mmCIF file of C-alpha atoms (C1' of nucleotides) in Angstrom:
data_model
loop_
_atom_site.group_PDB
_atom_site.id
_atom_site.type_symbol
_atom_site.label_atom_id
_atom_site.label_comp_id
_atom_site.label_asym_id
_atom_site.label_seq_id
_atom_site.Cartn_x
_atom_site.Cartn_y
_atom_site.Cartn_z
ATOM 1 C CA MET Z 24 24.210 -6.102 7.142
ATOM 2 C CA LYS Z 25 25.910 -3.454 4.847
ATOM 3 C CA LEU Z 26 28.305 -4.359 2.361
ATOM 4 C CA THR Z 27 30.593 -1.399 1.171
ATOM 5 C CA THR Z 28 34.151 -0.850 0.249
ATOM 6 C CA ARG Z 29 34.820 -0.355 3.997
ATOM 7 C CA GLY Z 30 34.086 -3.895 4.702
ATOM 8 C CA ARG Z 31 36.074 -4.949 1.487
ATOM 9 C CA TYR Z 32 39.098 -3.177 3.069
ATOM 10 C CA ALA Z 33 38.610 -4.805 6.373
ATOM 11 C CA VAL Z 34 38.110 -8.382 4.876
ATOM 12 C CA THR Z 35 41.105 -7.793 2.575
ATOM 13 C CA ALA Z 36 43.276 -6.907 5.544
ATOM 14 C CA MET Z 37 42.188 -9.789 7.565
ATOM 15 C CA LEU Z 38 43.004 -12.150 4.687
ATOM 16 C CA ASP Z 39 46.306 -10.603 4.451
ATOM 17 C CA LEU Z 40 46.701 -11.340 8.181
ATOM 18 C CA ALA Z 41 45.697 -14.981 7.698
ATOM 19 C CA LEU Z 42 47.991 -15.482 4.853
ATOM 20 C CA ASN Z 43 51.064 -13.581 6.344
ATOM 21 C CA GLY Z 44 50.624 -14.045 10.127
ATOM 22 C CA LYS Z 45 51.712 -17.650 10.466
ATOM 23 C CA GLN Z 46 55.079 -16.825 11.896
ATOM 24 C CA GLY Z 47 54.504 -13.940 14.305
ATOM 25 C CA PRO Z 48 52.660 -10.748 14.289
ATOM 26 C CA VAL Z 49 52.167 -8.586 11.213
ATOM 27 C CA SER Z 50 52.529 -4.809 11.140
ATOM 28 C CA LEU Z 51 49.898 -2.486 9.718
ATOM 29 C CA ALA Z 52 52.600 -0.874 7.760
ATOM 30 C CA ALA Z 53 53.273 -4.152 6.017
ATOM 31 C CA ILE Z 54 49.587 -4.783 5.355
ATOM 32 C CA SER Z 55 49.485 -0.974 4.200
ATOM 33 C CA GLN Z 56 52.235 -1.539 1.456
ATOM 34 C CA ARG Z 57 50.871 -4.939 0.348
ATOM 35 C CA GLN Z 58 47.131 -4.040 0.012
ATOM 36 C CA GLU Z 59 47.471 -0.265 -0.713
ATOM 37 C CA ILE Z 60 45.420 0.878 2.185
ATOM 38 C CA SER Z 61 46.506 4.012 4.020
ATOM 39 C CA LEU Z 62 48.158 3.220 7.453
ATOM 40 C CA SER Z 63 45.974 5.546 9.395
ATOM 41 C CA TYR Z 64 42.803 4.052 7.853
ATOM 42 C CA LEU Z 65 44.001 0.541 8.733
ATOM 43 C CA GLU Z 66 44.561 1.772 12.362
ATOM 44 C CA GLN Z 67 40.953 2.783 12.569
ATOM 45 C CA LEU Z 68 39.753 -0.402 11.079
ATOM 46 C CA PHE Z 69 41.868 -2.427 13.397
ATOM 47 C CA ALA Z 70 40.802 -0.334 16.419
ATOM 48 C CA LYS Z 71 37.249 -1.927 15.700
ATOM 49 C CA LEU Z 72 38.509 -5.243 14.933
ATOM 50 C CA ARG Z 73 40.244 -5.383 18.048
ATOM 51 C CA LYS Z 74 37.300 -4.138 20.171
ATOM 52 C CA ASN Z 75 35.514 -7.066 18.671
ATOM 53 C CA GLU Z 76 38.200 -9.478 19.567
ATOM 54 C CA LEU Z 77 38.988 -10.544 16.106
ATOM 55 C CA VAL Z 78 42.489 -9.454 16.323
ATOM 56 C CA ALA Z 79 45.136 -9.063 19.131
ATOM 57 C CA SER Z 80 48.000 -6.681 19.275
ATOM 58 C CA VAL Z 81 51.615 -6.751 20.116
ATOM 59 C CA ARG Z 82 53.241 -3.408 20.693
ATOM 60 C CA GLY Z 83 56.798 -2.382 20.097
ATOM 61 C CA PRO Z 84 59.369 -3.265 17.558
ATOM 62 C CA GLY Z 85 58.651 -6.776 15.721
ATOM 63 C CA GLY Z 86 54.986 -6.214 16.961
ATOM 64 C CA GLY Z 87 51.931 -5.998 14.890
ATOM 65 C CA TYR Z 88 48.685 -7.837 14.936
ATOM 66 C CA ARG Z 89 47.569 -11.438 14.888
ATOM 67 C CA LEU Z 90 44.231 -13.312 14.337
ATOM 68 C CA SER Z 91 42.677 -13.605 17.939
ATOM 69 C CA ARG Z 92 41.636 -17.067 17.052
ATOM 70 C CA ASP Z 93 41.961 -19.682 14.239
ATOM 71 C CA SER Z 94 41.070 -18.463 10.723
ATOM 72 C CA GLU Z 95 38.313 -21.298 10.760
ATOM 73 C CA GLN Z 96 36.704 -19.564 13.639
ATOM 74 C CA ILE Z 97 36.512 -15.990 11.952
ATOM 75 C CA ASN Z 98 33.896 -15.425 9.560
ATOM 76 C CA VAL Z 99 33.241 -12.796 7.105
ATOM 77 C CA ALA Z 100 30.007 -11.426 8.793
ATOM 78 C CA ASP Z 101 32.087 -10.972 11.948
ATOM 79 C CA ILE Z 102 34.534 -8.790 10.214
ATOM 80 C CA ILE Z 103 32.061 -6.501 8.130
ATOM 81 C CA SER Z 104 29.866 -6.246 11.364
ATOM 82 C CA ALA Z 105 32.874 -5.207 13.421
ATOM 83 C CA VAL Z 106 33.962 -2.342 11.074
ATOM 84 C CA ASN Z 107 30.331 -1.187 10.304
ATOM 85 C CA GLU Z 108 29.308 -0.775 13.951
ATOM 86 C CA SER Z 109 27.137 2.322 13.483
ATOM 87 C CA THR Z 110 23.800 4.090 14.044
ATOM 88 C CA ASP Z 111 21.591 2.197 11.764
ATOM 89 C CA SER Z 112 18.274 0.611 12.248
ATOM 90 C CA THR Z 113 15.998 3.016 10.177
ATOM 91 C CA SER Z 114 13.236 0.626 9.943
ATOM 92 C CA CYS Z 115 10.165 0.680 11.953
ATOM 93 C CA GLN Z 116 11.135 -2.089 14.200
ATOM 94 C CA GLY Z 117 9.094 -1.056 17.330
ATOM 95 C CA LYS Z 118 7.565 2.225 16.474
ATOM 96 C CA GLY Z 119 4.039 2.602 17.879
ATOM 97 C CA ASP Z 120 2.494 3.545 14.603
ATOM 98 C CA CYS Z 121 2.909 1.449 11.586
ATOM 99 C CA GLN Z 122 1.455 -1.657 13.292
ATOM 100 C CA ASN Z 123 1.066 -4.383 10.682
ATOM 101 C CA GLY Z 124 0.735 -1.753 7.993
ATOM 102 C CA GLU Z 125 2.065 -2.448 4.560
ATOM 103 C CA ALA Z 126 5.232 -0.493 5.235
ATOM 104 C CA CYS Z 127 5.991 -2.671 8.196
ATOM 105 C CA LEU Z 128 5.510 -5.864 6.263
ATOM 106 C CA THR Z 129 7.891 -4.846 3.480
ATOM 107 C CA HIS Z 130 10.438 -3.681 6.262
ATOM 108 C CA GLN Z 131 10.163 -7.043 7.848
ATOM 109 C CA LEU Z 132 10.825 -8.666 4.518
ATOM 110 C CA TRP Z 133 13.844 -6.775 4.106
ATOM 111 C CA ASP Z 134 14.990 -7.602 7.699
ATOM 112 C CA ASP Z 135 14.528 -11.232 6.703
ATOM 113 C CA LEU Z 136 16.636 -10.857 3.674
ATOM 114 C CA SER Z 137 19.193 -9.052 5.566
ATOM 115 C CA GLN Z 138 19.326 -11.882 7.965
ATOM 116 C CA GLN Z 139 19.696 -14.472 5.411
ATOM 117 C CA ILE Z 140 22.794 -12.450 3.972
ATOM 118 C CA HIS Z 141 24.094 -12.423 7.471
ATOM 119 C CA VAL Z 142 23.776 -16.031 7.932
ATOM 120 C CA PHE Z 143 25.246 -16.791 4.508
ATOM 121 C CA LEU Z 144 28.285 -14.707 5.387
ATOM 122 C CA SER Z 145 28.633 -16.177 8.844
ATOM 123 C CA GLY Z 146 29.213 -19.464 7.013
ATOM 124 C CA ILE Z 147 32.318 -18.339 5.160
ATOM 125 C CA SER Z 148 35.452 -18.192 7.387
ATOM 126 C CA LEU Z 149 38.885 -16.680 6.400
ATOM 127 C CA ALA Z 150 40.131 -20.083 6.207
ATOM 128 C CA ASN Z 151 37.504 -21.127 3.801
ATOM 129 C CA LEU Z 152 38.455 -18.408 1.532
ATOM 130 C CA THR Z 153 42.188 -18.926 1.715
ATOM 131 C CA GLN Z 154 41.799 -22.796 1.267
ATOM 132 C CA ARG Z 155 39.632 -22.287 -1.792
ATOM 133 C CA ARG Z 156 42.331 -20.160 -3.405
ATOM 134 C CA GLU Z 157 44.957 -22.797 -2.704
ATOM 135 C CA VAL Z 158 42.801 -25.387 -4.152
ATOM 136 C CA LYS Z 159 42.236 -23.322 -7.308
ATOM 137 C CA VAL Z 160 45.959 -22.463 -7.730
ATOM 138 C CA VAL Z 161 46.833 -26.298 -7.519
ATOM 139 C CA SER Z 162 44.078 -27.285 -9.987
ATOM 140 C CA GLU Z 163 45.293 -24.413 -12.283
ATOM 141 C CA ARG Z 164 48.826 -25.878 -12.343
ATOM 142 C CA GLN Z 165 47.352 -29.280 -13.082
ATOM 143 C CA THR Z 166 45.112 -28.351 -15.839
ATOM 144 C CA ARG Z 167 47.666 -25.848 -17.561
ATOM 145 C CA GLY Z 168 44.763 -23.690 -18.621
ATOM 146 C CA GLY Z 169 43.031 -22.224 -15.558
ATOM 147 C CA LEU Z 170 39.518 -23.055 -14.388
ATOM 148 C CA GLU Z 171 36.569 -21.142 -15.828
ATOM 149 C CA ASP Z 172 34.578 -19.294 -13.031
ATOM 150 C CA ALA Z 173 31.751 -21.845 -13.316
ATOM 151 C CA GLY Z 174 34.165 -24.433 -11.999
ATOM 152 C CA MET Z 175 35.429 -22.281 -9.211
ATOM 153 C CA TYR Z 176 31.898 -21.540 -8.444
ATOM 154 C CA SER Z 177 30.722 -24.949 -8.033
ATOM 155 C CA GLU Z 178 33.544 -25.514 -5.708
ATOM 156 C CA THR Z 179 32.139 -22.741 -3.594
ATOM 157 C CA LEU Z 180 28.777 -24.245 -3.540
ATOM 158 C CA ILE Z 181 30.256 -27.469 -2.149
ATOM 159 C CA ASN Z 182 32.005 -25.417 0.775
ATOM 160 C CA ALA Z 183 28.908 -23.517 1.459
ATOM 161 C CA LYS Z 184 26.813 -26.740 1.857
ATOM 162 C CA ALA Z 185 29.427 -28.385 3.918
ATOM 163 C CA LEU Z 186 29.097 -25.275 6.323
ATOM 164 C CA ASN Z 187 25.512 -25.934 6.539
ATOM 165 C CA LEU Z 188 24.164 -23.848 3.794
ATOM 166 C CA MET I 2 27.997 -6.412 -5.255
ATOM 167 C CA LYS I 3 27.397 -3.626 -3.043
ATOM 168 C CA LEU I 4 24.607 -3.728 -0.463
ATOM 169 C CA THR I 5 23.574 -0.193 0.943
ATOM 170 C CA THR I 6 20.335 1.376 1.981
ATOM 171 C CA ARG I 7 19.944 2.427 -1.590
ATOM 172 C CA GLY I 8 19.585 -1.148 -2.517
ATOM 173 C CA ARG I 9 17.407 -1.572 0.406
ATOM 174 C CA TYR I 10 15.045 1.205 -0.855
ATOM 175 C CA ALA I 11 14.854 -0.510 -4.324
ATOM 176 C CA VAL I 12 14.169 -3.887 -3.013
ATOM 177 C CA THR I 13 11.565 -2.406 -0.593
ATOM 178 C CA ALA I 14 9.842 -0.548 -3.406
ATOM 179 C CA MET I 15 9.851 -3.685 -5.626
ATOM 180 C CA LEU I 16 8.332 -5.806 -2.829
ATOM 181 C CA ASP I 17 5.729 -3.224 -2.430
ATOM 182 C CA LEU I 18 5.063 -3.663 -6.218
ATOM 183 C CA ALA I 19 4.921 -7.362 -5.933
ATOM 184 C CA LEU I 20 2.448 -7.282 -3.033
ATOM 185 C CA ASN I 21 0.223 -4.372 -4.328
ATOM 186 C CA GLY I 22 0.577 -4.698 -8.209
ATOM 187 C CA LYS I 23 -1.755 -7.843 -8.590
ATOM 188 C CA GLN I 24 -4.506 -5.645 -9.967
ATOM 189 C CA GLY I 25 -3.000 -3.104 -12.284
ATOM 190 C CA PRO I 26 -0.172 -0.567 -12.151
ATOM 191 C CA VAL I 27 0.941 0.869 -8.981
ATOM 192 C CA SER I 28 1.920 4.531 -8.860
ATOM 193 C CA LEU I 29 5.100 5.807 -7.306
ATOM 194 C CA ALA I 30 3.019 8.253 -5.193
ATOM 195 C CA ALA I 31 1.419 5.214 -3.508
ATOM 196 C CA ILE I 32 4.592 3.506 -2.724
ATOM 197 C CA SER I 33 6.174 6.727 -1.522
ATOM 198 C CA GLN I 34 3.454 7.013 1.065
ATOM 199 C CA ARG I 35 3.441 3.430 2.167
ATOM 200 C CA GLN I 36 7.133 2.971 2.240
ATOM 201 C CA GLU I 37 8.107 6.521 3.374
ATOM 202 C CA ILE I 38 10.486 7.193 0.296
ATOM 203 C CA SER I 39 10.404 10.390 -1.190
ATOM 204 C CA LEU I 40 8.789 10.424 -4.721
ATOM 205 C CA SER I 41 11.597 12.018 -6.679
ATOM 206 C CA TYR I 42 14.057 9.516 -5.200
ATOM 207 C CA LEU I 43 11.763 6.748 -6.243
ATOM 208 C CA GLU I 44 11.451 8.135 -9.758
ATOM 209 C CA GLN I 45 15.344 8.071 -9.851
ATOM 210 C CA LEU I 46 15.297 4.506 -8.783
ATOM 211 C CA PHE I 47 12.643 3.244 -11.026
ATOM 212 C CA ALA I 48 14.309 4.916 -13.954
ATOM 213 C CA LYS I 49 17.240 2.598 -13.315
ATOM 214 C CA LEU I 50 14.866 -0.321 -12.760
ATOM 215 C CA ARG I 51 13.070 0.333 -15.976
ATOM 216 C CA LYS I 52 16.392 0.653 -18.037
ATOM 217 C CA ASN I 53 17.183 -2.863 -16.595
ATOM 218 C CA GLU I 54 13.660 -4.164 -17.674
ATOM 219 C CA LEU I 55 12.643 -5.107 -14.116
ATOM 220 C CA VAL I 56 9.540 -2.934 -14.361
ATOM 221 C CA ALA I 57 7.316 -1.531 -17.010
ATOM 222 C CA SER I 58 5.515 2.054 -16.745
ATOM 223 C CA VAL I 59 2.092 2.976 -17.671
ATOM 224 C CA ARG I 60 1.519 6.702 -18.090
ATOM 225 C CA GLY I 61 -1.421 8.837 -17.506
ATOM 226 C CA PRO I 62 -4.069 8.757 -14.813
ATOM 227 C CA GLY I 63 -4.365 5.245 -13.325
ATOM 228 C CA GLY I 64 -1.028 4.512 -14.518
ATOM 229 C CA GLY I 65 2.159 3.628 -12.577
ATOM 230 C CA TYR I 66 4.541 0.693 -12.649
ATOM 231 C CA ARG I 67 4.156 -2.990 -12.881
ATOM 232 C CA LEU I 68 6.722 -5.926 -12.672
ATOM 233 C CA SER I 69 7.997 -6.677 -16.061
ATOM 234 C CA ARG I 70 7.793 -10.309 -15.436
ATOM 235 C CA ASP I 71 6.482 -12.747 -12.767
ATOM 236 C CA SER I 72 7.966 -12.071 -9.334
ATOM 237 C CA GLU I 73 9.370 -15.592 -9.392
ATOM 238 C CA GLN I 74 11.582 -14.380 -12.367
ATOM 239 C CA ILE I 75 12.959 -11.299 -10.508
ATOM 240 C CA ASN I 76 15.695 -11.624 -7.885
ATOM 241 C CA VAL I 77 17.235 -9.490 -5.373
ATOM 242 C CA ALA I 78 20.666 -9.385 -7.250
ATOM 243 C CA ASP I 79 19.011 -8.048 -10.107
ATOM 244 C CA ILE I 80 17.342 -5.170 -8.287
ATOM 245 C CA ILE I 81 20.535 -4.283 -6.357
ATOM 246 C CA SER I 82 22.638 -4.201 -9.333
ATOM 247 C CA ALA I 83 20.241 -2.372 -11.331
ATOM 248 C CA VAL I 84 20.242 0.802 -8.937
ATOM 249 C CA ASN I 85 23.970 0.439 -7.987
ATOM 250 C CA GLU I 86 25.256 0.733 -11.852
ATOM 251 C CA SER I 87 28.125 2.838 -11.328
ATOM 252 C CA THR I 88 32.039 3.375 -11.795
ATOM 253 C CA ASP I 89 33.380 0.492 -9.412
ATOM 254 C CA SER I 90 36.025 -1.924 -10.079
ATOM 255 C CA THR I 91 38.775 -0.594 -7.903
ATOM 256 C CA SER I 92 40.582 -3.830 -7.730
ATOM 257 C CA CYS I 93 43.653 -4.595 -9.742
ATOM 258 C CA GLN I 94 41.859 -6.767 -12.410
ATOM 259 C CA GLY I 95 43.911 -6.370 -15.138
ATOM 260 C CA LYS I 96 46.750 -3.986 -14.213
ATOM 261 C CA GLY I 97 50.126 -4.446 -15.568
ATOM 262 C CA ASP I 98 51.847 -4.246 -12.330
ATOM 263 C CA CYS I 99 50.683 -6.418 -9.377
ATOM 264 C CA GLN I 100 51.271 -9.558 -11.185
ATOM 265 C CA ASN I 101 50.574 -12.462 -8.932
ATOM 266 C CA GLY I 102 51.550 -10.237 -6.077
ATOM 267 C CA GLU I 103 50.079 -10.735 -2.593
ATOM 268 C CA ALA I 104 47.778 -7.707 -3.004
ATOM 269 C CA CYS I 105 46.501 -9.355 -6.168
ATOM 270 C CA LEU I 106 45.772 -12.627 -4.314
ATOM 271 C CA THR I 107 43.716 -10.918 -1.456
ATOM 272 C CA HIS I 108 41.773 -8.929 -4.191
ATOM 273 C CA GLN I 109 40.908 -12.032 -5.993
ATOM 274 C CA LEU I 110 39.849 -13.461 -2.735
ATOM 275 C CA TRP I 111 37.552 -10.606 -2.318
ATOM 276 C CA ASP I 112 36.231 -10.990 -5.831
ATOM 277 C CA ASP I 113 35.492 -14.569 -5.169
ATOM 278 C CA LEU I 114 33.513 -13.517 -2.082
ATOM 279 C CA SER I 115 31.712 -10.920 -3.913
ATOM 280 C CA GLN I 116 30.815 -13.466 -6.575
ATOM 281 C CA GLN I 117 29.491 -15.861 -3.883
ATOM 282 C CA ILE I 118 27.281 -13.171 -2.520
ATOM 283 C CA HIS I 119 26.054 -12.174 -5.846
ATOM 284 C CA VAL I 120 25.180 -15.816 -6.559
ATOM 285 C CA PHE I 121 23.404 -16.168 -3.248
ATOM 286 C CA LEU I 122 21.310 -13.166 -3.929
ATOM 287 C CA SER I 123 20.438 -14.352 -7.434
ATOM 288 C CA GLY I 124 18.741 -17.374 -5.755
ATOM 289 C CA ILE I 125 16.204 -15.261 -3.855
ATOM 290 C CA SER I 126 13.321 -13.998 -5.771
ATOM 291 C CA LEU I 127 10.546 -11.454 -4.847
ATOM 292 C CA ALA I 128 8.192 -14.410 -4.847
ATOM 293 C CA ASN I 129 10.449 -16.241 -2.535
ATOM 294 C CA LEU I 130 10.414 -13.310 -0.016
ATOM 295 C CA THR I 131 6.697 -12.699 -0.166
ATOM 296 C CA GLN I 132 5.828 -16.324 -0.004
ATOM 297 C CA ARG I 133 8.179 -16.858 2.859
ATOM 298 C CA ARG I 134 6.132 -14.340 4.812
ATOM 299 C CA GLU I 135 2.856 -15.710 3.958
ATOM 300 C CA VAL I 136 3.899 -19.092 5.245
ATOM 301 C CA LYS I 137 5.185 -17.372 8.361
ATOM 302 C CA VAL I 138 1.854 -15.454 8.939
ATOM 303 C CA VAL I 139 -0.167 -18.679 8.474
ATOM 304 C CA SER I 140 2.087 -20.770 10.785
ATOM 305 C CA GLU I 141 1.955 -18.058 13.474
ATOM 306 C CA ARG I 142 -1.877 -18.232 13.395
ATOM 307 C CA GLN I 143 -1.572 -22.094 13.599
ATOM 308 C CA THR I 144 0.780 -22.096 16.563
ATOM 309 C CA ARG I 145 -0.657 -19.097 18.395
ATOM 310 C CA GLY I 146 2.612 -18.019 19.774
ATOM 311 C CA GLY I 147 4.742 -17.035 16.798
ATOM 312 C CA LEU I 148 7.663 -18.859 15.561
ATOM 313 C CA GLU I 149 11.219 -17.989 16.683
ATOM 314 C CA ASP I 150 13.524 -16.680 14.017
ATOM 315 C CA ALA I 151 15.429 -20.099 14.191
ATOM 316 C CA GLY I 152 12.355 -21.653 12.777
ATOM 317 C CA MET I 153 11.926 -19.075 10.053
ATOM 318 C CA TYR I 154 15.423 -19.216 9.263
ATOM 319 C CA SER I 155 15.655 -23.112 8.628
ATOM 320 C CA GLU I 156 12.811 -22.433 6.272
ATOM 321 C CA THR I 157 14.859 -20.025 4.459
ATOM 322 C CA LEU I 158 17.742 -22.527 4.188
ATOM 323 C CA ILE I 159 15.300 -25.061 2.731
ATOM 324 C CA ASN I 160 14.338 -22.545 0.063
ATOM 325 C CA ALA I 161 17.988 -21.742 -0.651
ATOM 326 C CA LYS I 162 18.713 -25.363 -1.186
ATOM 327 C CA ALA I 163 15.934 -25.786 -3.507
ATOM 328 C CA LEU I 164 17.090 -22.917 -5.607
ATOM 329 C CA ASN I 165 20.515 -24.619 -6.122
ATOM 330 C CA LEU I 166 22.226 -23.243 -3.011
ATOM 331 C "C1'" DT A 24 -10.121 20.233 -25.852
ATOM 332 C "C1'" DA A 25 -9.165 21.123 -21.136
ATOM 333 C "C1'" DA A 26 -7.788 19.442 -16.889
ATOM 334 C "C1'" DA A 27 -5.831 16.079 -14.061
ATOM 335 C "C1'" DT A 28 -2.849 12.239 -13.250
ATOM 336 C "C1'" DA A 29 1.424 10.327 -13.222
ATOM 337 C "C1'" DC A 30 5.597 9.247 -15.630
ATOM 338 C "C1'" DC A 31 9.879 11.315 -17.405
ATOM 339 C "C1'" DC A 32 14.298 14.054 -16.805
ATOM 340 C "C1'" DG A 33 18.093 16.984 -15.613
ATOM 341 C "C1'" DA A 34 20.252 20.099 -12.630
ATOM 342 C "C1'" DG A 35 21.161 21.440 -8.076
ATOM 343 C "C1'" DT A 36 21.961 20.569 -2.868
ATOM 344 C "C1'" DA A 37 22.167 19.102 2.031
ATOM 345 C "C1'" DT A 38 23.490 15.389 4.705
ATOM 346 C "C1'" DT A 39 26.163 11.548 5.668
ATOM 347 C "C1'" DT A 40 29.871 8.364 4.700
ATOM 348 C "C1'" DT A 41 34.264 7.204 3.220
ATOM 349 C "C1'" DA A 42 39.035 7.470 3.310
ATOM 350 C "C1'" DG A 43 42.484 9.746 4.625
ATOM 351 C "C1'" DT A 44 45.735 13.277 7.057
ATOM 352 C "C1'" DC A 45 48.077 15.118 11.040
ATOM 353 C "C1'" DG A 46 49.895 15.295 15.529
ATOM 354 C "C1'" DG A 47 50.922 13.264 19.148
ATOM 355 C "C1'" DA A 48 50.878 9.543 23.292
ATOM 356 C "C1'" DT A 49 52.265 4.856 25.081
ATOM 357 C "C1'" DA A 50 54.575 0.332 25.137
ATOM 358 C "C1'" DA A 51 58.325 -2.633 24.188
ATOM 359 C "C1'" DA A 52 62.907 -4.011 22.260
ATOM 360 C "C1'" DG A 53 67.628 -3.294 21.511
ATOM 361 C "C1'" DC R 9 67.277 6.591 24.941
ATOM 362 C "C1'" DT R 10 66.221 5.648 20.414
ATOM 363 C "C1'" DT R 11 63.694 3.057 17.340
ATOM 364 C "C1'" DT R 12 59.564 0.646 16.173
ATOM 365 C "C1'" DA R 13 54.906 0.027 16.261
ATOM 366 C "C1'" DT R 14 50.432 0.201 18.316
ATOM 367 C "C1'" DC R 15 46.910 3.581 20.189
ATOM 368 C "C1'" DC R 16 44.172 7.648 20.090
ATOM 369 C "C1'" DG R 17 41.305 11.883 18.829
ATOM 370 C "C1'" DA R 18 40.456 15.656 15.899
ATOM 371 C "C1'" DC R 19 40.079 17.360 11.566
ATOM 372 C "C1'" DT R 20 39.118 17.194 6.326
ATOM 373 C "C1'" DA R 21 38.681 16.375 1.302
ATOM 374 C "C1'" DA R 22 36.072 13.727 -1.767
ATOM 375 C "C1'" DA R 23 32.372 10.776 -2.772
ATOM 376 C "C1'" DA R 24 27.848 8.729 -2.165
ATOM 377 C "C1'" DT R 25 23.241 9.272 -0.681
ATOM 378 C "C1'" DA R 26 18.771 10.997 -0.316
ATOM 379 C "C1'" DC R 27 16.239 14.348 -1.578
ATOM 380 C "C1'" DT R 28 14.409 19.117 -3.756
ATOM 381 C "C1'" DC R 29 13.077 21.820 -7.736
ATOM 382 C "C1'" DG R 30 11.193 22.937 -11.937
ATOM 383 C "C1'" DG R 31 10.187 21.759 -15.569
ATOM 384 C "C1'" DG R 32 8.617 18.621 -19.468
ATOM 385 C "C1'" DT R 33 5.320 14.657 -21.886
ATOM 386 C "C1'" DA R 34 1.947 10.846 -22.578
ATOM 387 C "C1'" DT R 35 -2.749 9.450 -21.279
ATOM 388 C "C1'" DT R 36 -7.195 9.465 -19.413
ATOM 389 C "C1'" DT R 37 -11.524 11.577 -18.210
ATOM 390 C "C1'" DA R 38 -14.674 15.220 -17.952
#
DNA sequence: TAAATACCCGAGTATTTTAGTCGGATAAAG
DNA sequence: CTTTATCCGACTAAAATACTCGGGTATTTA
């Protein structure tokens, strides 16, 4: 589980899709303008998102991309993994040497942590993020001052718990 | 909150320190050998860890590094932030333009997510990771078959909950 | 005090990743 | 048949990563 600006671009684009794709497909050109990401780069990202069946494409005029399933059913870990698909696994996960050595122990500890992060991100869906924001916008209007991050954050925790975390 | 192999190196080295530093300081040379990380690279990472007061150094023969406080008091987010200190913040968090635009909305959503990840990793200490492993090793001996990851994982969740997540 | 150990530090560098360009091909709509 | 838009591969500038090199300096031990 790697977390770089590349994944951020992908999540951002998918969030844009979730927000703007309610009435028909959204073109990459539109996302490119709104999110200030180069069109060609988006094309590359969406090629991977499509291979991983997170989005579906509609070609021709009026076409674009739409989420391949409900935003509740697409989580952040899915998106990040999709665009990062690469040649990783540098740890000694099966090497003959390094049997129960200290190195292997720490590598396993890292793998565990990595898995925890993955599970955590699996529990956060696109819908989850957009709903959270809507809740915040509403409550900001109500309180006329804006919530502090502490407040928003406890909201997050509640959601996380509801999602089995 | 960025999560790359750089952070992995740092966490790995700190885990090595937590595991091997119980009787006196640990030299970078030792960590370098055990974890297969170049000495000079470790020096660079530890310079940052030291600046952030996560480790303390002891110079001269028999010297090395030790954790600056108990492993319970050092969390993964601390470590990763320490070695990543760099020129980030590419989002539009204060630009005059982009006021309440769609771009800004998705950028904020990303920031929220980023913060959630940070808080999550703040809840995982070095002690937490090493203890988890010890528990696993023991229970593996008891069951004589090894736990599946599902089992380990639910353990993780319990820890996470205990830590306010 | 001399030698060895090990941290400290900055400059340089090969490799990889990131983010993007370019030029085209294919599919659908009007 | 032209426009819109996805598809696709190759190529590239810039940045980050991981590492080397060549010196220091503090501390211990002989």
